[in-house]
Tab-separated table of C-alpha atoms and ligand atoms in Angstrom:
chain	number	residue	atom	x	y	z
A	81	MET	CA	-7.417	-3.685	7.487
A	82	PRO	CA	-6.299	-3.282	3.872
A	83	GLU	CA	-3.397	-5.621	3.067
A	84	LEU	CA	-1.275	-6.055	-0.051
A	85	PRO	CA	-4.102	-7.069	-2.446
A	86	GLU	CA	-6.408	-4.249	-1.335
A	87	VAL	CA	-3.645	-1.636	-1.580
A	88	GLU	CA	-2.596	-3.038	-4.970
A	89	THR	CA	-6.207	-2.750	-6.158
A	90	VAL	CA	-6.378	0.899	-5.079
A	91	VAL	CA	-3.035	1.558	-6.769
A	92	ARG	CA	-4.100	-0.055	-10.062
A	93	GLY	CA	-7.335	1.912	-10.064
A	94	LEU	CA	-5.559	5.200	-9.476
A	95	ARG	CA	-2.814	4.428	-11.979
A	96	GLN	CA	-5.461	4.211	-14.700
A	97	THR	CA	-7.210	7.392	-13.671
A	98	VAL	CA	-4.902	10.022	-12.170
A	99	VAL	CA	-1.491	9.627	-13.823
A	100	GLY	CA	-0.806	12.754	-15.888
A	101	ASP	CA	-3.278	14.825	-13.916
A	102	VAL	CA	-2.177	17.905	-11.976
A	103	ILE	CA	-3.171	18.746	-8.407
A	104	GLU	CA	-4.580	22.249	-8.507
A	105	ASP	CA	-5.260	22.728	-4.833
A	106	VAL	CA	-5.443	20.882	-1.583
A	107	TRP	CA	-7.809	21.051	1.371
A	108	LEU	CA	-6.904	19.515	4.726
A	109	SER	CA	-9.381	18.910	7.543
A	110	GLY	CA	-7.083	20.188	10.264
A	111	ARG	CA	-7.066	16.843	12.088
A	112	LYS	CA	-3.431	16.141	12.890
A	113	GLN	CA	-3.558	12.364	13.503
A	114	PRO	CA	-3.243	11.128	9.897
A	115	LEU	CA	-0.538	13.637	8.983
A	116	LYS	CA	3.076	12.509	9.204
A	117	SER	CA	4.267	15.693	7.497
A	118	SER	CA	3.092	19.182	8.467
A	119	PRO	CA	-0.126	20.340	6.775
A	120	GLN	CA	1.826	23.257	5.286
A	121	GLU	CA	4.357	20.911	3.751
A	122	ILE	CA	1.710	18.558	2.350
A	123	ALA	CA	-0.223	21.459	0.831
A	124	SER	CA	2.848	23.157	-0.596
A	125	VAL	CA	4.291	19.987	-2.147
A	126	LEU	CA	1.005	18.753	-3.611
A	127	THR	CA	-0.287	22.053	-4.958
A	128	GLY	CA	0.664	22.381	-8.605
A	129	ALA	CA	2.384	18.983	-8.737
A	130	ARG	CA	1.821	16.598	-11.616
A	131	ILE	CA	1.090	12.955	-10.763
A	132	VAL	CA	3.575	10.915	-12.787
A	133	GLY	CA	3.112	7.489	-11.208
A	134	VAL	CA	1.217	5.493	-8.619
A	135	ARG	CA	2.776	2.374	-7.127
A	136	ARG	CA	2.648	0.147	-4.092
A	137	MET	CA	5.374	-0.640	-1.609
A	138	GLY	CA	4.127	-3.126	0.981
A	139	LYS	CA	0.943	-1.554	2.295
A	140	HIS	CA	2.020	1.957	1.288
A	141	ILE	CA	0.659	3.816	-1.718
A	142	VAL	CA	3.445	5.840	-3.315
A	143	ILE	CA	2.300	8.672	-5.586
A	144	ASP	CA	5.227	9.993	-7.595
A	145	LEU	CA	5.027	13.704	-8.218
A	146	GLU	CA	6.747	16.081	-10.566
A	147	VAL	CA	6.916	19.593	-9.309
A	148	GLY	CA	7.391	22.500	-11.607
A	149	ALA	CA	3.981	22.595	-13.256
A	150	ARG	CA	3.058	25.386	-10.885
A	151	SER	CA	1.064	27.813	-12.986
A	152	PRO	CA	-2.252	26.722	-14.489
A	153	SER	CA	-1.044	27.625	-17.969
A	154	SER	CA	1.870	25.247	-17.689
A	155	ALA	CA	-0.221	22.557	-16.064
A	156	ASN	CA	-1.538	20.853	-19.134
A	157	LYS	CA	-0.645	17.390	-20.333
A	158	LYS	CA	0.966	18.607	-23.519
A	159	GLY	CA	2.912	21.335	-21.772
A	160	THR	CA	6.642	21.665	-21.830
A	161	PRO	CA	7.833	20.455	-18.458
A	162	ASN	CA	11.339	21.846	-18.918
A	163	ARG	CA	10.115	25.373	-19.382
A	164	ALA	CA	7.767	24.934	-16.455
A	165	ILE	CA	10.652	23.786	-14.298
A	166	ALA	CA	12.774	26.693	-15.428
A	167	ARG	CA	9.984	29.121	-14.553
A	168	SER	CA	9.549	27.725	-11.070
A	169	CYS	CA	13.259	27.457	-10.387
A	170	SER	CA	13.916	28.991	-7.013
A	171	LYS	CA	16.545	31.648	-6.526
A	172	SER	CA	18.832	29.220	-4.768
A	173	GLN	CA	18.604	26.787	-7.653
A	174	ILE	CA	19.515	29.526	-10.115
A	175	THR	CA	22.420	30.571	-7.888
A	176	ASN	CA	23.423	26.951	-7.664
A	177	ARG	CA	23.345	26.674	-11.419
A	178	LYS	CA	25.483	29.797	-11.793
A	179	SER	CA	28.022	28.477	-9.347
A	180	GLN	CA	28.105	25.214	-11.265
A	181	ILE	CA	28.856	27.101	-14.426
A	182	ALA	CA	31.478	29.156	-12.617
A	183	GLY	CA	32.991	25.959	-11.292
A	184	GLY	CA	33.200	24.555	-14.782
A	185	SER	CA	30.447	21.934	-14.311
A	186	PRO	CA	28.320	21.152	-17.325
A	187	ASP	CA	25.253	23.335	-17.121
A	188	HIS	CA	22.826	20.971	-18.800
A	189	GLN	CA	22.173	19.405	-15.413
A	190	ILE	CA	20.287	21.992	-13.434
A	191	ALA	CA	20.594	21.133	-9.765
A	192	ARG	CA	17.210	20.647	-8.176
A	193	SER	CA	15.915	18.600	-5.316
A	194	PRO	CA	14.595	15.126	-6.196
A	195	ASP	CA	10.936	14.964	-7.133
A	196	PRO	CA	8.804	14.365	-4.069
A	197	GLN	CA	6.429	11.518	-3.344
A	198	PHE	CA	3.079	11.559	-1.599
A	199	ILE	CA	2.808	8.526	0.674
A	200	VAL	CA	-0.573	7.203	1.775
A	201	HIS	CA	-1.066	4.361	4.250
A	202	LEU	CA	-4.692	3.282	4.610
A	203	GLY	CA	-4.246	2.048	8.199
A	204	MET	CA	-7.397	0.264	9.404
A	205	THR	CA	-10.231	2.115	7.704
A	206	GLY	CA	-8.584	4.545	5.274
A	207	ARG	CA	-9.988	5.056	1.776
A	208	LEU	CA	-8.315	6.878	-1.076
A	209	LEU	CA	-11.115	7.723	-3.469
A	210	LEU	CA	-11.311	9.418	-6.839
A	211	VAL	CA	-14.698	11.108	-7.014
A	212	PRO	CA	-16.505	13.749	-9.064
A	213	PRO	CA	-16.381	17.180	-7.389
A	214	ASP	CA	-20.105	17.126	-6.617
A	215	ALA	CA	-19.845	13.862	-4.629
A	216	PRO	CA	-21.004	14.557	-1.061
A	217	LEU	CA	-18.123	15.099	1.321
A	218	ALA	CA	-17.976	11.957	3.475
A	219	LYS	CA	-17.657	12.310	7.229
A	220	HIS	CA	-14.031	11.825	8.327
A	221	THR	CA	-12.601	13.260	5.090
A	222	HIS	CA	-9.091	14.454	5.952
A	223	LEU	CA	-7.754	15.548	2.586
A	224	VAL	CA	-9.207	16.682	-0.722
A	225	ALA	CA	-6.886	17.204	-3.687
A	226	ARG	CA	-8.681	18.932	-6.552
A	227	LEU	CA	-7.308	17.808	-9.901
A	228	LYS	CA	-7.089	19.697	-13.150
A	229	SER	CA	-9.345	17.085	-14.771
A	230	GLY	CA	-12.087	18.231	-12.404
A	231	LYS	CA	-12.052	15.062	-10.294
A	232	GLU	CA	-11.092	14.998	-6.637
A	233	LEU	CA	-8.780	12.643	-4.815
A	234	ARG	CA	-10.084	12.295	-1.266
A	235	PHE	CA	-8.680	10.567	1.793
A	236	VAL	CA	-11.363	9.391	4.202
A	237	ASP	CA	-10.488	7.602	7.444
A	238	PRO	CA	-12.947	7.217	10.348
A	239	ARG	CA	-10.514	5.508	12.735
A	240	MET	CA	-7.511	7.586	11.758
A	241	PHE	CA	-4.850	4.886	11.799
A	242	GLY	CA	-4.018	5.899	8.238
A	243	LYS	CA	-1.042	8.086	7.422
A	244	LEU	CA	-0.335	10.851	4.927
A	245	ALA	CA	3.148	12.164	4.274
A	246	VAL	CA	5.278	13.834	1.652
A	247	VAL	CA	8.883	12.710	1.279
A	248	ARG	CA	11.657	14.171	-0.820
A	249	GLN	CA	14.015	11.197	-0.776
A	250	PRO	CA	13.144	7.967	-2.595
A	251	PHE	CA	10.701	6.194	-0.291
A	252	GLU	CA	11.872	2.894	1.174
A	253	THR	CA	10.411	0.476	3.681
A	254	ALA	CA	11.804	-2.627	5.324
A	255	GLY	CA	11.066	-6.136	4.103
A	256	THR	CA	10.750	-7.812	0.711
A	257	GLU	CA	7.795	-7.853	-1.654
A	258	PRO	CA	6.246	-11.330	-1.385
A	259	LEU	CA	5.307	-11.366	-5.077
A	260	ASP	CA	8.874	-10.570	-6.150
A	261	ILE	CA	10.841	-12.877	-3.866
A	262	GLY	CA	12.339	-16.180	-5.052
A	263	PHE	CA	11.973	-19.426	-3.091
A	264	GLU	CA	15.528	-19.517	-1.709
A	265	LEU	CA	15.270	-16.019	-0.234
A	266	PHE	CA	11.764	-16.770	1.011
A	267	SER	CA	12.783	-19.921	2.863
A	268	GLY	CA	15.859	-18.131	4.240
A	269	LEU	CA	13.614	-15.581	5.957
A	270	PHE	CA	12.195	-18.243	8.278
A	271	ARG	CA	15.353	-20.149	9.074
A	272	LYS	CA	16.220	-19.964	12.782
A	273	ARG	CA	13.003	-18.054	13.588
A	274	LYS	CA	11.507	-19.501	16.742
A	275	THR	CA	8.282	-17.513	16.443
A	276	PRO	CA	5.075	-19.133	15.201
A	277	ILE	CA	4.961	-19.093	11.401
A	278	LYS	CA	1.836	-16.929	11.622
A	279	SER	CA	3.793	-14.193	13.445
A	280	ALA	CA	6.682	-14.479	10.994
A	281	LEU	CA	4.294	-13.965	8.065
A	282	LEU	CA	2.927	-10.836	9.733
A	283	ASN	CA	6.422	-9.452	10.423
A	284	GLN	CA	6.727	-6.561	7.962
A	285	ASN	CA	10.518	-6.633	8.270
A	286	LEU	CA	10.497	-10.021	6.523
A	287	LEU	CA	7.699	-9.852	3.943
A	288	ARG	CA	5.830	-6.610	3.408
A	289	GLY	CA	2.114	-6.320	2.875
A	290	ILE	CA	0.807	-9.592	4.366
A	291	GLY	CA	-1.681	-9.106	7.206
A	292	ASN	CA	-4.028	-11.327	9.157
A	293	ILE	CA	-6.329	-12.384	6.311
A	294	TYR	CA	-3.657	-13.437	3.823
A	295	ALA	CA	-1.432	-15.052	6.470
A	296	ASP	CA	-4.345	-17.279	7.587
A	297	GLU	CA	-5.442	-18.033	4.026
A	298	SER	CA	-1.880	-18.857	2.893
A	299	LEU	CA	-1.348	-21.211	5.844
A	300	ALA	CA	-4.687	-22.928	5.164
A	301	ARG	CA	-3.770	-23.592	1.528
A	302	ALA	CA	-0.308	-24.795	2.566
A	303	ALA	CA	-1.884	-27.129	5.211
A	304	ILE	CA	0.315	-25.622	7.958
A	305	ARG	CA	-0.950	-24.753	11.442
A	306	PRO	CA	-0.416	-21.096	12.344
A	307	ARG	CA	1.297	-21.971	15.654
A	308	ARG	CA	4.071	-24.107	14.070
A	309	ARG	CA	7.529	-22.683	14.794
A	310	ALA	CA	8.864	-21.075	11.622
A	311	ALA	CA	12.271	-22.727	12.063
A	312	ARG	CA	10.670	-26.175	12.325
A	313	LEU	CA	9.058	-26.039	8.885
A	314	THR	CA	10.546	-28.494	6.408
A	315	ARG	CA	11.691	-27.487	2.969
A	316	ALA	CA	8.561	-29.125	1.572
A	317	ASP	CA	6.379	-27.112	4.012
A	318	LEU	CA	8.144	-23.911	2.994
A	319	HIS	CA	7.723	-24.740	-0.646
A	320	ARG	CA	3.964	-25.213	-0.232
A	321	LEU	CA	3.797	-22.014	1.806
A	322	TYR	CA	5.736	-20.073	-0.811
A	323	GLN	CA	3.349	-21.213	-3.534
A	324	SER	CA	0.288	-20.560	-1.366
A	325	VAL	CA	1.374	-17.016	-0.536
A	326	GLN	CA	1.839	-16.211	-4.218
A	327	GLN	CA	-1.423	-17.894	-5.198
A	328	VAL	CA	-3.492	-16.259	-2.457
A	329	LEU	CA	-2.123	-12.784	-3.131
A	330	ASN	CA	-2.557	-13.080	-6.898
A	331	ASP	CA	-6.077	-14.512	-6.609
A	332	ALA	CA	-7.014	-11.775	-4.144
A	333	ILE	CA	-5.675	-9.046	-6.439
A	334	ALA	CA	-7.662	-10.573	-9.305
A	335	ALA	CA	-10.795	-10.417	-7.111
A	336	GLY	CA	-10.167	-6.784	-6.174
A	337	GLY	CA	-9.188	-7.631	-2.578
A	338	SER	CA	-11.320	-8.674	0.397
A	339	SER	CA	-14.085	-6.436	1.704
A	340	VAL	CA	-14.512	-7.846	5.200
A	341	SER	CA	-15.169	-4.594	7.035
A	342	ASP	CA	-15.367	-1.409	5.032
A	343	TYR	CA	-12.656	-1.722	2.406
A	344	VAL	CA	-13.465	-0.278	-1.021
A	345	ASP	CA	-11.213	0.554	-3.957
A	346	SER	CA	-10.496	4.014	-5.369
A	347	ALA	CA	-13.814	3.964	-7.249
A	348	GLY	CA	-15.734	3.047	-4.077
A	349	GLU	CA	-16.249	-0.578	-5.193
A	350	PRO	CA	-15.835	-3.545	-2.823
A	351	GLY	CA	-13.586	-6.535	-3.501
A	352	PHE	CA	-14.774	-10.128	-3.706
A	353	PHE	CA	-11.988	-12.301	-2.343
A	354	GLN	CA	-13.871	-12.739	0.967
A	355	PHE	CA	-16.017	-15.288	-0.891
A	356	GLN	CA	-12.905	-17.387	-1.459
A	357	HIS	CA	-11.762	-17.319	2.176
A	358	ARG	CA	-11.288	-20.834	3.471
A	359	VAL	CA	-10.610	-20.053	7.128
A	360	TYR	CA	-10.430	-16.322	7.856
A	361	GLY	CA	-13.595	-15.157	9.617
A	362	ARG	CA	-15.106	-18.671	9.412
A	363	GLU	CA	-14.784	-19.791	13.058
A	364	GLY	CA	-17.159	-22.693	13.755
A	365	GLU	CA	-18.114	-23.072	10.095
A	366	PRO	CA	-17.271	-26.355	8.350
A	367	CYS	CA	-13.901	-26.705	6.616
A	368	LEU	CA	-14.506	-26.676	2.869
A	369	THR	CA	-12.318	-29.771	2.485
A	370	CYS	CA	-13.105	-32.031	5.456
A	371	GLY	CA	-16.166	-30.507	7.140
A	372	LYS	CA	-14.556	-30.068	10.601
A	373	PRO	CA	-15.383	-26.750	12.278
A	374	ILE	CA	-12.770	-24.031	11.676
A	375	LYS	CA	-10.950	-23.071	14.877
A	376	ARG	CA	-9.887	-19.635	16.041
A	377	VAL	CA	-6.930	-19.102	18.380
A	378	VAL	CA	-5.070	-15.957	19.407
A	379	ILE	CA	-1.376	-15.841	18.493
A	380	ALA	CA	0.640	-12.781	19.527
A	381	GLY	CA	-2.554	-10.860	20.037
A	382	ARG	CA	-4.005	-11.668	16.607
A	383	SER	CA	-6.879	-13.983	15.739
A	384	SER	CA	-5.787	-16.981	13.720
A	385	HIS	CA	-8.155	-19.293	11.897
A	386	TYR	CA	-7.352	-22.842	10.813
A	387	CYS	CA	-8.753	-26.298	10.188
A	388	PRO	CA	-7.623	-28.662	12.986
A	389	LYS	CA	-7.742	-31.643	10.640
A	390	CYS	CA	-6.312	-30.358	7.349
A	391	GLN	CA	-3.559	-28.175	8.809
A	392	LYS	CA	-0.649	-29.847	10.604
B	614	ZN	ZN1	-10.329	-29.414	7.001
């Protein structure tokens, strides 16, 4: 399942390639499972929208859109967005503007709804790919957004745990970004938590974006057993864990993520961090430090891998 480093890799790839482009039209497969907004709403919001940013929030990809570049003639990069917005102003917005003027409000602020965002969650097997239009349509393609540049943004998801939505309010999710948090806040998250530290690391309400791979790899580097109660960790343990989380996530981003099942980035390329895994997926193989076989246990329904000698 794509975690923070894989999603960040997709986001960085798309940021370099689609920002400034305009979505000319949208095709949806008709499968309802990945859609968290109605197909009509997704199509109507995306069609004609300009992509102004791509960012990550936890495991979500947030594509910031600017609507108002509706007609092809206005949909060029050097266009005049203000005129485009004025042209696509709905009747209600114009009425609203008139009433503002009548009410004595300054009219330089035309009331319009906030710019929407297209939210993509890759789930287990989702891929968000930027491909040339003649690329064969992969099985399990659920969305194709044709861009003005000629390229196509496609969402492919065989297992359909991924999600697609459009939102009109600034998108927010629970939890804190593990790469932005300071040590005091980080250690505070685990105080009084009686759950195993492994479960606490997976809890998206605490830190967002860490899944099974990076929880196991962080605990291995911090020399902490996954079953240890979070509240029982010492300040020194937490400090090592804090540094390990940051190191593992940054190293994994630098390696383009881990391709353990079928993860690929937006250009269809795999990541390479799986070659730096010390414990994840290495059950029975020798620990890279001490040579003892790596153990696998199940904690709260999830596989956990650790070295019984190096991790305490
Ligand atoms: Zn070991």
